[in-house]
Every structure is written in structure tokens, then in C-alpha cells.
CSV table of C-alpha atoms in Angstrom, one decimal:
chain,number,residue,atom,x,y,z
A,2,UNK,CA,-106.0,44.5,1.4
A,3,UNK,CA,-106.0,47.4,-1.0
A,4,UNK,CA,-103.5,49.2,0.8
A,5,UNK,CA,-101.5,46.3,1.1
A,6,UNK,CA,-102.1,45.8,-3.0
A,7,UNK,CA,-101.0,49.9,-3.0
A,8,UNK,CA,-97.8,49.1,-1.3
A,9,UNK,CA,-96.8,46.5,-3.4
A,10,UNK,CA,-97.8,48.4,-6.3
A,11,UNK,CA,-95.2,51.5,-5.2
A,12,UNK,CA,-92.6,48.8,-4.1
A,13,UNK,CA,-92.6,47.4,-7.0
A,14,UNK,CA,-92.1,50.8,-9.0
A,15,UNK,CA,-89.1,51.2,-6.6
A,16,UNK,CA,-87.9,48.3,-7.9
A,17,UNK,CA,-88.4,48.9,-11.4
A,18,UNK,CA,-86.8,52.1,-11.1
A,19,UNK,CA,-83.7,51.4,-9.2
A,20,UNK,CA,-83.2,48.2,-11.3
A,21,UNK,CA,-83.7,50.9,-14.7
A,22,UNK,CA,-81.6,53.5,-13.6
A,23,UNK,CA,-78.9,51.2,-12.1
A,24,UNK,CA,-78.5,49.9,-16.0
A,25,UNK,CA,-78.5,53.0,-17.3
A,26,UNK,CA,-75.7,53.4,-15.1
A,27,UNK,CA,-73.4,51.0,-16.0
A,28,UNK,CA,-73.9,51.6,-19.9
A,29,UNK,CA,-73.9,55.5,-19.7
A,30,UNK,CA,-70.7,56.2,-22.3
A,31,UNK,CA,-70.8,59.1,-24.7
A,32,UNK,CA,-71.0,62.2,-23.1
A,33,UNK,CA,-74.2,63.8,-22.3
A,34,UNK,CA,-76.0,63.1,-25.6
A,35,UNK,CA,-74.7,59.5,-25.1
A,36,UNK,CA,-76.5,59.2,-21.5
A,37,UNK,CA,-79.6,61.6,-23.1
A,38,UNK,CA,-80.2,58.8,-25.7
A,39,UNK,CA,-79.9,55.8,-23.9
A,40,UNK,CA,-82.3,57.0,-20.8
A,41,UNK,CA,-84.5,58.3,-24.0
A,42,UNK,CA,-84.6,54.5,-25.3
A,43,UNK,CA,-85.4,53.0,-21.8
A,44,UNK,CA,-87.6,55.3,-20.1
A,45,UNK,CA,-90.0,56.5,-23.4
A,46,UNK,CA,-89.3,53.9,-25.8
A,47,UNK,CA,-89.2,50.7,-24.3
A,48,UNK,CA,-90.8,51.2,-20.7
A,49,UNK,CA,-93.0,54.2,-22.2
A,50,UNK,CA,-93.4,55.5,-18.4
A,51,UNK,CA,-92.9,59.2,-19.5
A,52,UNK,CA,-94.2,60.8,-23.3
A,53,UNK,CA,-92.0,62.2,-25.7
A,54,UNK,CA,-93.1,65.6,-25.5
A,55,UNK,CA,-92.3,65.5,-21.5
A,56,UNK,CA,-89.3,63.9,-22.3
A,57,UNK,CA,-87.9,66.9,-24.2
A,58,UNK,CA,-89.4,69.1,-21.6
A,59,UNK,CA,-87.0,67.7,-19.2
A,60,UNK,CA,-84.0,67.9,-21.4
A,61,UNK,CA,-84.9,71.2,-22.1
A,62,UNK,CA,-85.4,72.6,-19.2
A,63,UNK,CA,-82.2,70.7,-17.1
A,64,UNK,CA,-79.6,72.7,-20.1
A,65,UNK,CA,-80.5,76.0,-18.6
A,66,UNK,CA,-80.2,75.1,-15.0
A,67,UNK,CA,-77.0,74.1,-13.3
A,68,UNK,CA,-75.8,70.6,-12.5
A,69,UNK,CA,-75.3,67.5,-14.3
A,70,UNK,CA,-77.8,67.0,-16.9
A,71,UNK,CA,-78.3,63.6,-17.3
A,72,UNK,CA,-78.5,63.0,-13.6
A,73,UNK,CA,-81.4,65.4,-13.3
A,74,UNK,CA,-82.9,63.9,-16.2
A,75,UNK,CA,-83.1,60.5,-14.5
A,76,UNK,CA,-84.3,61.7,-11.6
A,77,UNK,CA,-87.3,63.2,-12.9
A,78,UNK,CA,-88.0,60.2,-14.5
A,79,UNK,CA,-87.6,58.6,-11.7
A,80,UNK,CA,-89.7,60.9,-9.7
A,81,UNK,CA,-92.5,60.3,-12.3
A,82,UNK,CA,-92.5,56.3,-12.0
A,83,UNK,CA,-91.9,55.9,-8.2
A,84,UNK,CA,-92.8,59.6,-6.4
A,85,UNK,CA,-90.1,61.5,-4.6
A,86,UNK,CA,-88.6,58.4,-3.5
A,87,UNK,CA,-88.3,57.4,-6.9
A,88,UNK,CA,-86.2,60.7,-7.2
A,89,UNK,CA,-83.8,59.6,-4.5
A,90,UNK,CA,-83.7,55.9,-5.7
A,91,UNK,CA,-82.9,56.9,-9.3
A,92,UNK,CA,-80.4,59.6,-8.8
A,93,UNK,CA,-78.2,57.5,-6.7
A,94,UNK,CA,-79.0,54.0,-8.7
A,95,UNK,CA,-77.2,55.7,-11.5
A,96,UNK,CA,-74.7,57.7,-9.9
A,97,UNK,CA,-73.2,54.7,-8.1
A,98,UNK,CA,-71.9,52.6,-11.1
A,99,UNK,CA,-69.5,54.8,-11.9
A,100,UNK,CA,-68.5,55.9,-8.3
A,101,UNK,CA,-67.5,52.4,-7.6
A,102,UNK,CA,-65.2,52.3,-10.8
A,103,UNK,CA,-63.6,55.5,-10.1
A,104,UNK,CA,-62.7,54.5,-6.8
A,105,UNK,CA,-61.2,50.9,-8.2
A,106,UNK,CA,-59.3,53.1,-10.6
A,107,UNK,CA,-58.3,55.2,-7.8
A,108,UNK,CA,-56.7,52.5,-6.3
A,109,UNK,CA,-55.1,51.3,-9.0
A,110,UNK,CA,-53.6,54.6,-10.2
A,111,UNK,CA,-52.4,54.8,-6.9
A,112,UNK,CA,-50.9,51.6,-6.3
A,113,UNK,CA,-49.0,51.2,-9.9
A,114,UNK,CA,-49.0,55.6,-10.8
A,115,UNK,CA,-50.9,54.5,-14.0
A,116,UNK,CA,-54.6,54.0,-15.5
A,117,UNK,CA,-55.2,50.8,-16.2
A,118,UNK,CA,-55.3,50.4,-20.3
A,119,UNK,CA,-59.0,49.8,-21.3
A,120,UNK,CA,-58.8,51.1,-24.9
A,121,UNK,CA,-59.1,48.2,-26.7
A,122,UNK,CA,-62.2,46.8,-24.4
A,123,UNK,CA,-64.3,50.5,-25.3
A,124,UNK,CA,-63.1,50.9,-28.6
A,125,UNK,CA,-66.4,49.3,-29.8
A,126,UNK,CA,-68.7,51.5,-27.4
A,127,UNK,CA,-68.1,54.8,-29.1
A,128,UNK,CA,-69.6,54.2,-32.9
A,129,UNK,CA,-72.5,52.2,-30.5
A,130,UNK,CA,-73.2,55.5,-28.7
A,131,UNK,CA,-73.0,57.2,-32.0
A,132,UNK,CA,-76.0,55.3,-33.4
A,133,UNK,CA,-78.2,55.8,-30.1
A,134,UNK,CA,-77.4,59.0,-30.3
A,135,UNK,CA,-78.7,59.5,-34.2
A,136,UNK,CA,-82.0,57.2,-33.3
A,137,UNK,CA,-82.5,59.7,-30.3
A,138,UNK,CA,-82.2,62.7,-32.6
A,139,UNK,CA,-84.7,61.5,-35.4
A,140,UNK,CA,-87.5,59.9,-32.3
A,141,UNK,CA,-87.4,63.1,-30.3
A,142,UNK,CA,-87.7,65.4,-33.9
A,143,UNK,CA,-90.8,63.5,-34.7
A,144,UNK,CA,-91.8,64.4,-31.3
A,145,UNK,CA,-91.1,67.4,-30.9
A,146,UNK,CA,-90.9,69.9,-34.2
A,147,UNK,CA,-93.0,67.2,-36.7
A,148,UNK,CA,-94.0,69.4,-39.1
A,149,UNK,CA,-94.3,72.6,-37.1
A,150,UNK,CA,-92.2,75.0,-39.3
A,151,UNK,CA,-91.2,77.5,-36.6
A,152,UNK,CA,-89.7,74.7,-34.6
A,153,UNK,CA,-87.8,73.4,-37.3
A,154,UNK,CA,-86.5,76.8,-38.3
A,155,UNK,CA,-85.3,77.3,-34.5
A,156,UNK,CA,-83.8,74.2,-34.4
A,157,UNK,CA,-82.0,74.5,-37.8
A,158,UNK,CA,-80.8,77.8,-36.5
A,159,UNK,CA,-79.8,76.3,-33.5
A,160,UNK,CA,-78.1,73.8,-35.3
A,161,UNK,CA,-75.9,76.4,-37.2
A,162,UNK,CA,-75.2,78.6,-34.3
A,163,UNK,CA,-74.1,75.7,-32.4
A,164,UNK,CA,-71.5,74.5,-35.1
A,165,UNK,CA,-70.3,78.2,-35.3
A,166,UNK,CA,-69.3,77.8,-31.7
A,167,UNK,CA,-72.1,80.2,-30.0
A,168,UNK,CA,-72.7,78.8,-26.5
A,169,UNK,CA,-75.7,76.4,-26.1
A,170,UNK,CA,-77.2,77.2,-23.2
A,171,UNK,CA,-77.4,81.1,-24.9
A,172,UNK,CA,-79.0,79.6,-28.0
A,173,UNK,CA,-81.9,77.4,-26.5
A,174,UNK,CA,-82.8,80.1,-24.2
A,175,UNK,CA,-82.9,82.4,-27.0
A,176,UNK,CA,-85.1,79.9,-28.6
A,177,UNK,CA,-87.6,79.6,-26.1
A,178,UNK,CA,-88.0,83.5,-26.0
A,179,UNK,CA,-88.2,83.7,-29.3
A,180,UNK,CA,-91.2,81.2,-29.7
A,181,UNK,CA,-92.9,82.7,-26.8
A,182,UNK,CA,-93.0,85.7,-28.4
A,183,UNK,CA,-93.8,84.8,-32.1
A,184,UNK,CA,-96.3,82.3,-30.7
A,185,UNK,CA,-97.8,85.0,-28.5
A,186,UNK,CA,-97.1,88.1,-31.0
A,187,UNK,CA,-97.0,90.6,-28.1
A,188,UNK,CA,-93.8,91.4,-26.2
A,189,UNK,CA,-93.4,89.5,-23.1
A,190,UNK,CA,-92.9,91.7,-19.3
A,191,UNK,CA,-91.2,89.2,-17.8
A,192,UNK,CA,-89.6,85.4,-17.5
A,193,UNK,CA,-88.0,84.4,-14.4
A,194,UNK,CA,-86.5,81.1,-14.4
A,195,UNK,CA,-85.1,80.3,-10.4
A,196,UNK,CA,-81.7,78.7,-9.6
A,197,UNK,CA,-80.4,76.6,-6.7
A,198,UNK,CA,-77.8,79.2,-5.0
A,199,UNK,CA,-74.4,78.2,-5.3
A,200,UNK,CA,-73.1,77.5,-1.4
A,201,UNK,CA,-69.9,79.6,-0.4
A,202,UNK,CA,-67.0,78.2,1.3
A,203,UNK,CA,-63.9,79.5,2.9
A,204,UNK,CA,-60.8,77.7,0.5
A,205,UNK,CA,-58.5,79.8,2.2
A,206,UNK,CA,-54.5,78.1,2.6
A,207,UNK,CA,-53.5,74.5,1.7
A,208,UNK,CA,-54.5,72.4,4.6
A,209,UNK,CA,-57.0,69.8,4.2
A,210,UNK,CA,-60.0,68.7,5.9
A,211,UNK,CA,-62.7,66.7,4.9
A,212,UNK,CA,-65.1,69.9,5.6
A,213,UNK,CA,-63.5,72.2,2.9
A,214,UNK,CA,-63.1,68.9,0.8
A,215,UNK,CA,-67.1,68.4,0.7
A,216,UNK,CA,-67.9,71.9,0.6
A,217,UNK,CA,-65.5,72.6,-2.4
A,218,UNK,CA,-66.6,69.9,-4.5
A,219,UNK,CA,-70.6,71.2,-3.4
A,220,UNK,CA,-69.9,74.5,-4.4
A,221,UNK,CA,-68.7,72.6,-8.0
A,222,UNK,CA,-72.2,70.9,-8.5
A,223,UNK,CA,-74.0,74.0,-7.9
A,224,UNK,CA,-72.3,75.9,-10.0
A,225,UNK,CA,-72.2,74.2,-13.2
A,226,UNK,CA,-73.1,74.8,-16.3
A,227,UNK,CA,-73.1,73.9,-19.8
A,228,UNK,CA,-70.4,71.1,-20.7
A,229,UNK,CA,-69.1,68.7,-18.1
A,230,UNK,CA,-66.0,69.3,-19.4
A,231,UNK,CA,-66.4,73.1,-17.8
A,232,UNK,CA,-65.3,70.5,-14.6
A,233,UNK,CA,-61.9,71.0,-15.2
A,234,UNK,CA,-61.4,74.2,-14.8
A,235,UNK,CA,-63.4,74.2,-11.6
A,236,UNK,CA,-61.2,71.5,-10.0
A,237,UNK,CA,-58.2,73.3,-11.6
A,238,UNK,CA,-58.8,76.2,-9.5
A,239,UNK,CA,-59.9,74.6,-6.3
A,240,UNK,CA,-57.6,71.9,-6.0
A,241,UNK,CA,-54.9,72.4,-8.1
A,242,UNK,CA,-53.9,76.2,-7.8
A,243,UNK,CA,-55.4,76.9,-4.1
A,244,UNK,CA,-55.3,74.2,-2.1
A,245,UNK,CA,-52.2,72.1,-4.0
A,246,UNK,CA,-53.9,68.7,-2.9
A,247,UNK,CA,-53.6,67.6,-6.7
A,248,UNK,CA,-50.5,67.7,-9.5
A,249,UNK,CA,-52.1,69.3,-12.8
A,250,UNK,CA,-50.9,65.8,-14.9
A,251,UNK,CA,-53.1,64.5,-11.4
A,252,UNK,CA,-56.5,66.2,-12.5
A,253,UNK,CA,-55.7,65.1,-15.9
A,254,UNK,CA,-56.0,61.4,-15.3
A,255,UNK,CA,-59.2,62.5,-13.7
A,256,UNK,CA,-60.8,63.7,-16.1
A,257,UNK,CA,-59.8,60.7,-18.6
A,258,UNK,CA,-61.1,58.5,-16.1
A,259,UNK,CA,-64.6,60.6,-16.3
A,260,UNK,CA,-64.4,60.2,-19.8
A,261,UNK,CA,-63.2,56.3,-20.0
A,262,UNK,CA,-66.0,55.2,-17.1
A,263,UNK,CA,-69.8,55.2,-17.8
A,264,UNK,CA,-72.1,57.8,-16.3
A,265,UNK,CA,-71.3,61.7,-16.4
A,266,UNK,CA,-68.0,63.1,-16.7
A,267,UNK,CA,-68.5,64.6,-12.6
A,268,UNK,CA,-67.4,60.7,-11.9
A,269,UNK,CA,-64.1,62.3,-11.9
A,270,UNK,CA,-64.5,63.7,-8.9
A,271,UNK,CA,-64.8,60.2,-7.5
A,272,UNK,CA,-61.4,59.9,-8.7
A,273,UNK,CA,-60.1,63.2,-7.8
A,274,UNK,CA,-61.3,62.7,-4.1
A,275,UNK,CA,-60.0,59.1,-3.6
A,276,UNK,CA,-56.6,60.3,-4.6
A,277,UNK,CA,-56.8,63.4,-2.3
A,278,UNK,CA,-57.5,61.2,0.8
A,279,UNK,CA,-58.4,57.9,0.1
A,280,UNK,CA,-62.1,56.1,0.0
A,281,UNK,CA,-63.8,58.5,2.5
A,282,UNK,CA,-62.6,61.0,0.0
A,283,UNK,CA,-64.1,59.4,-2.9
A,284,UNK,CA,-67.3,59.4,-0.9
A,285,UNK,CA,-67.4,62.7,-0.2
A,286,UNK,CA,-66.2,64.2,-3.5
A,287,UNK,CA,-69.1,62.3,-5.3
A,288,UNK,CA,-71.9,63.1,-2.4
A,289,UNK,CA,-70.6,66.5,-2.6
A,290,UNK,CA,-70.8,67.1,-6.3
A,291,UNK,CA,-73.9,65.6,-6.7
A,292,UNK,CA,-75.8,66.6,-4.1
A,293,UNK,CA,-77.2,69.9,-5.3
A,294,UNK,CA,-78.8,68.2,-8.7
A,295,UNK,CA,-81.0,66.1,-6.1
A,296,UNK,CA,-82.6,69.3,-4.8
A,297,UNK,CA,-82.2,71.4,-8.0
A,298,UNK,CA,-84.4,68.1,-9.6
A,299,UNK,CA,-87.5,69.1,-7.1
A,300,UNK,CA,-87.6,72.3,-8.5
A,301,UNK,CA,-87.2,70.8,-12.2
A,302,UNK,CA,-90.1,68.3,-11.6
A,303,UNK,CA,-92.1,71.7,-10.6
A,304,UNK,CA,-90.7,73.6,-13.1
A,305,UNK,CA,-91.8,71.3,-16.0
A,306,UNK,CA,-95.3,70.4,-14.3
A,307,UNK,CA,-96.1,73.5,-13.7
A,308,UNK,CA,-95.7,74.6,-17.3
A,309,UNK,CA,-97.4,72.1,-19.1
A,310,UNK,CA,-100.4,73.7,-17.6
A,311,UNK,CA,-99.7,76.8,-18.9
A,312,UNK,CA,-99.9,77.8,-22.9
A,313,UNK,CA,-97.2,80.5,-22.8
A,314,UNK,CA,-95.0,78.5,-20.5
A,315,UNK,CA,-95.7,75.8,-23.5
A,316,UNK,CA,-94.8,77.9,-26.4
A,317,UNK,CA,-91.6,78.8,-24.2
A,318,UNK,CA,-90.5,74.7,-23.8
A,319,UNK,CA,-91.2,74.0,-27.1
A,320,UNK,CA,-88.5,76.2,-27.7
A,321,UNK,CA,-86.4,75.2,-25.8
A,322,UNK,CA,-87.0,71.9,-26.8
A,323,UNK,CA,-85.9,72.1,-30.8
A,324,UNK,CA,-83.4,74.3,-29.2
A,325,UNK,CA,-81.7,71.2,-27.3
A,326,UNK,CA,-82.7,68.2,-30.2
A,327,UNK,CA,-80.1,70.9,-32.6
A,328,UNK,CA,-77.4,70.8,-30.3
A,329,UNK,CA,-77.8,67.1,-29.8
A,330,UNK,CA,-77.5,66.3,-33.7
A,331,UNK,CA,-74.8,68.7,-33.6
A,332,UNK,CA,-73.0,66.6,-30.8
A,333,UNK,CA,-74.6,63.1,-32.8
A,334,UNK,CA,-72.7,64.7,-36.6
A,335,UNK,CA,-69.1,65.5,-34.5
A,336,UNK,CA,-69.6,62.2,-33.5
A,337,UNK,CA,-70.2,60.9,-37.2
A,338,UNK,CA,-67.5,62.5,-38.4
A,339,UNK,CA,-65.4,61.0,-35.5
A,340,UNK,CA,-66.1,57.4,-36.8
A,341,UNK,CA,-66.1,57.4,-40.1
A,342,UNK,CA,-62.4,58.3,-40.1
A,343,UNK,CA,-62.0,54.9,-39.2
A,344,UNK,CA,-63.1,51.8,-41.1
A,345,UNK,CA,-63.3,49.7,-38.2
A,346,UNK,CA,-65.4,51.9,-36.0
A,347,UNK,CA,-67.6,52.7,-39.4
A,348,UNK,CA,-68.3,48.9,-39.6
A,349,UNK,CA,-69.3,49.0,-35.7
A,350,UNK,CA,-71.8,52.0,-36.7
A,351,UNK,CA,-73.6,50.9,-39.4
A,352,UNK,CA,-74.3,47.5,-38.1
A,353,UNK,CA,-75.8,48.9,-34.9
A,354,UNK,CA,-77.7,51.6,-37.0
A,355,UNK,CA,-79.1,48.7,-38.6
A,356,UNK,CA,-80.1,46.9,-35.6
A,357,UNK,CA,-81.7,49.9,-33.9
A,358,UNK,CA,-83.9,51.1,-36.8
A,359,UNK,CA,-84.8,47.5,-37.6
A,360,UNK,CA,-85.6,46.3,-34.1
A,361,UNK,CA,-87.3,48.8,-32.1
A,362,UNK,CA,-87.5,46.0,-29.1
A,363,UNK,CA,-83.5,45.8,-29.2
A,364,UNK,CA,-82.4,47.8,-25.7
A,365,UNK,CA,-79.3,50.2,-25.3
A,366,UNK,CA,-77.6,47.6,-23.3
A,367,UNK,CA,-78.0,45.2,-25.9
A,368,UNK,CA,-76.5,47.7,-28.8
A,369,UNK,CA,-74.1,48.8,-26.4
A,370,UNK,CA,-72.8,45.1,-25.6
A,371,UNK,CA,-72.8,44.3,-29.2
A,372,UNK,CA,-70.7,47.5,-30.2
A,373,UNK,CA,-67.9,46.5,-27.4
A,374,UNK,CA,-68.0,43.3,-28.5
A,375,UNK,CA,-67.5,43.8,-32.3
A,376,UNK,CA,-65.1,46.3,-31.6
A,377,UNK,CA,-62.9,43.7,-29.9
A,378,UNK,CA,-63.3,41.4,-32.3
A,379,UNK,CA,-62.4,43.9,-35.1
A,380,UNK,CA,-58.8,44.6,-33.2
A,381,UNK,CA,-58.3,41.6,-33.0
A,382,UNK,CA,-59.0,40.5,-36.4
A,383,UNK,CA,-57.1,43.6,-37.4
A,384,UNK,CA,-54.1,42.7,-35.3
A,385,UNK,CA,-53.7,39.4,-36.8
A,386,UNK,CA,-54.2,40.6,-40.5
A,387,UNK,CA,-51.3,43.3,-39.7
């Protein structure tokens, strides 16, 4: 009977998991901080299955290794609630929201050579982001650096490198060393951090196969780094000026489609493969790309258990960890800036600032819905009034 109770205990975590992760999915808009502080909300805030502190230890950790960031995010999470399946279940739970959209916008682009015009239903979603995004910032600071004045001073210089236009993943490793070794006041041998080995393949001439379309888009996810937006010149190379599969103005749309659909910005791939051949290419474009952050996520769950055993490795993560919180308020103040050019989208911001300071119950999905929905009102009102 108790191993009967046991199974129903881990299928249930399954459950919870894919049902989590699934959601997180679907309202996944805002670029990486955007995903960061909506899983954030869910998954320490409201479900409380992970701690804060391991929390940042994940999202410090997954900016210094290749691969989508918050995918491997998730996954670890979900590997901590459900076990290596939960892994599995949480990494495609969130991945397949937007796959399905990207292929129904494949379909469409294809049928009528356009994008279908969703503008006016989104408009609201940005400034909604914007405010998870600022609650995100302050939750993890209080954390994270609290009132540890070497963190804070990393993190502000973080912060000001990071608006100067220094590269991020330089800075937070830079930031980790450098608390190791002020934390440790001795000089340091050696650091090793491992990488998954990006997979060769032979691109060689024009034809196409569904071989060198799977390995080309696998060789893309294990490879990288930093923004999502580092996508396009990937997929520029590979299927634009070798293999001629895609038009430039082709790749475009793609990438607006990563950006207009929930979930990361390597959704466009989805796209990109759907248009290239059809649905088996859409499914082997997004298998492809994602693939690699489902084993590069094992090594991340070892990774961050192993050092929260170890002081040093500590020192180093905490680091790393103001490191990432600056580069997320500096994503969090481009995004201010963004909406309060706007009166309508300022409107949409403060109200859901309100609403998620005031409430700490109030879920992602529910400030999420209420931004898209006061942002359609707002057009609308605004369209009569003109």
C-alpha cells in the first residue's frame, strides 16, 4: 500500500509539473527576463517547490552555459519537483505551446504570404511583463544580495557595465571570480566549468534532407549563447547563405514570429522549419534545437547541486548570481523606458504594478490576462476618442 501511496505521490508531481510548466508556456512573452520572472512567480513564489537562493543558482549558472535559458531553467525545476522525469515532462510541457503556434502561423504565412496581425490583441502583454519583470528583480535582490555589500557592489557594477554595452555572459563570469577570490582572499589555481560539445555536421551544397535539416538546427541549440536574438545570425548563415532553403525577408518573419508567440525566441525555428518543408519540418527544427538543453539541464542540475555543497563553489554562485539579478534590472529599466513613452501602455503598467505588490496570491497568468485585456480595451477606447 505504501508503494502504491509512493506512486501516486510521484504521479501526481508529474502532474503538477506538466500542468505548471504547460502554463508557463502559453504566458511566456517578454524575452528571457519576461519567461525568468514568470517561472520565478510560479515555481518559488506561489508553489514554493524551489528557494530563492537555488533559484538564482539556476539562473546563474544556465547564462554561462549554452542553450536556451529559460528552458533549462524549467527543467531544473522540474527535475527538482518530479525527478528526471520531471526534467523531460517540464522541458517539453513548455516548449510545446509555442511549437503548436508557430506551426499555425506557418501555415498561415504560407497560405496568404503574410503574418496574421496580432498587434492590437498583445499590445497589453508588454507593460504586464514589464511589471513581473520589476517584482522579479526586487524578490530575487532580497534573496540574493540583502544587505551583503560586496554583492551589491557587483551587481551595481554589473548593472553599469551592462548598460555600457559589455557582454553579459563576460560580466557575470567575471563576477563570480571575483567574489571567489575576495571571499577566499588567496588566488584561485583553477575553475573549470564543462560544456555540452557542439555536434558537427556536413552543410555542404543546397539540397535538402531532413538529416542535414535536424542536424543543422542541433548544431544551433548547442551552440548558443547569450541573447536569443544571437538566433539569427545562426539561421542566417545555415539556411539562408549556404543552403538557400529560406529568403532573408523569410527568416525575418521568423524571428518576428519568435518574438510575437510566447515561450523563447528559438520557437522560430518552429517557423523556419515548417516553411522549409512543411509540418515534419516544424517538428524536426524544434526537436533539433532544443534537444541539447535537455542534456545540457542534467549537467546543470549537477552543476548547481554539487556546489551548494561546496563553500568556494558558493562564494563563486553568489556571484554569479547578483551578476544575473543586474542584467535583469537592466533588461526590466529598457523595458521601463519602453512603456512609459506611451500613455496607454503606462496606464497598463502601473495598474498591474499595483496588483502584484498588493496581492502576492495574484498569479502571472492572471496579471498577464489582465494586461492583454486592458490593453484592448485601451485601443479601443482610444480608437473611438480619435
Amino acid at each position: 500500500m505504501q508503494d502504491l501511496n509512493a506512486s501516486d505521490s510521484k504521479a501526481l508531481r508529474i502532474k503538477q509539473v506538466a500542468w505548471s510548466c504547460f502554463k508557463l508556456g502559453v504566458i511566456g512573452f517578454g524575452g528571457i527576463a519576461g519567461m525568468v520572472a514568470t517561472i520565478e512567480n510560479e515555481m518559488v513564489v506561489r508553489r514554493k517547490w524551489i528557494e530563492h537562493q537555488h533559484f538564482t543558482d539556476i539562473l546563474s549558472t544556465s547564462y554561462i552555459i549554452p542553450g536556451p535559458n529559460a528552458v533549462e531553467i524549467i527543467m531544473h525545476c522540474g527535475k527538482e519537483r518530479g525527478g528526471r522525469l520531471g526534467l523531460i515532462v517540464a522541458g517539453v510541457c513548455y516548449i510545446f505551446p509555442a511549437m503548436v503556434i508557430c506551426l499555425l502561423f506557418g501555415y498561415f504565412y504560407q497560405k496568404y504570404s503574410a503574418i496574421p496581425n496580432v498587434q492590437d490583441f498583445i499590445f497589453g502583454i508588454r507593460p504586464a511583463t514589464t511589471a513581473l519583470v520589476i517584482g522579479a528583480v526586487i524578490r530575487l535582490s532580497k534573496g540574493t544580495i540583502k544587505t551583503n555589500w560586496r554583492l551589491i557592489t557587483l551587481c551595481l557594477l554589473v548593472f553599469a557595465g551592462s548598460m555600457y554595452g559589455i557582454n553579459e555572459v563576460n560580466l557575470i563570469l567575471v563576477a563570480g571570480f571575483l567574489n571567489l577570490l575576495i571571499s577566499i582572499r588567496k588566488p584561485v589555481m583553477s575553475f573549470a566549468i564543462g560544456l555540452a560539445a557542439a555536434p558537427t555536421a556536413a552543410v555542404v551544397g543546397t539540397t535538402y534532407s531532413n538529416t542535414k535539416l535536424f542536424l543543422i538546427f542541433l548544431k544551433i541549440g548547442a551552440i548558443l549563447y547569450g541573447s536569443g536574438y544571437v538566433l539569427f545570425g545562426y539561421m542566417d548563415e545555415s539556411l539562408v547563405r549556404h543552403q538557400h532553403w529560406l529568403t532573408r525577408q523569410q527568416l525575418i518573419d521568423a524571428i518576428a514570429v519568435g518574438q510575437i508567440t510566447p515561450g523563447p525566441i528559438l520557437s522560430s525555428a518552429t517557423f523556419a522549419g515548417y516553411l522549409i518543408n512543411g509540418l515534419t519540418g516544424g517538428v524536426l527544427a524544434t526537436v533539433a534545437i532544443f534537444l541539447p538543453s535537455f542534456f545540457i539541464s542534467f549537467f546543470l542540475h549537477k552543476v548547481v547541486t554539487w556546489a551548494r555543497g561546496s563553500q568556494r563553489l558558493r562564494y563563486f554562485l553568489d556571484g554569479l548570481s547578483a551578476a544575473s539579478i543586474a542584467v535583469i534590472a537592466v533588461v526590466a529599466v529598457h523595458l521601463l523606458g519602453e512603456n512609459l513613452r506611451d500613455i496607454k501602455s503606462a496606464i497598463i503598467l502601473l495598474i498591474c504594478l499595483v496588483l502584484s505588490f498588493v496581492s502576492k496570491k495574484i498569479t502571472s497568468l492572471a496579471i498577464i490576462l489582465i494586461g492583454s485585456i486592458g490593453g484592448y480595451v485601451v485601443l479601443i477606447i482610444s480608437h473611438l476618442l480619435a
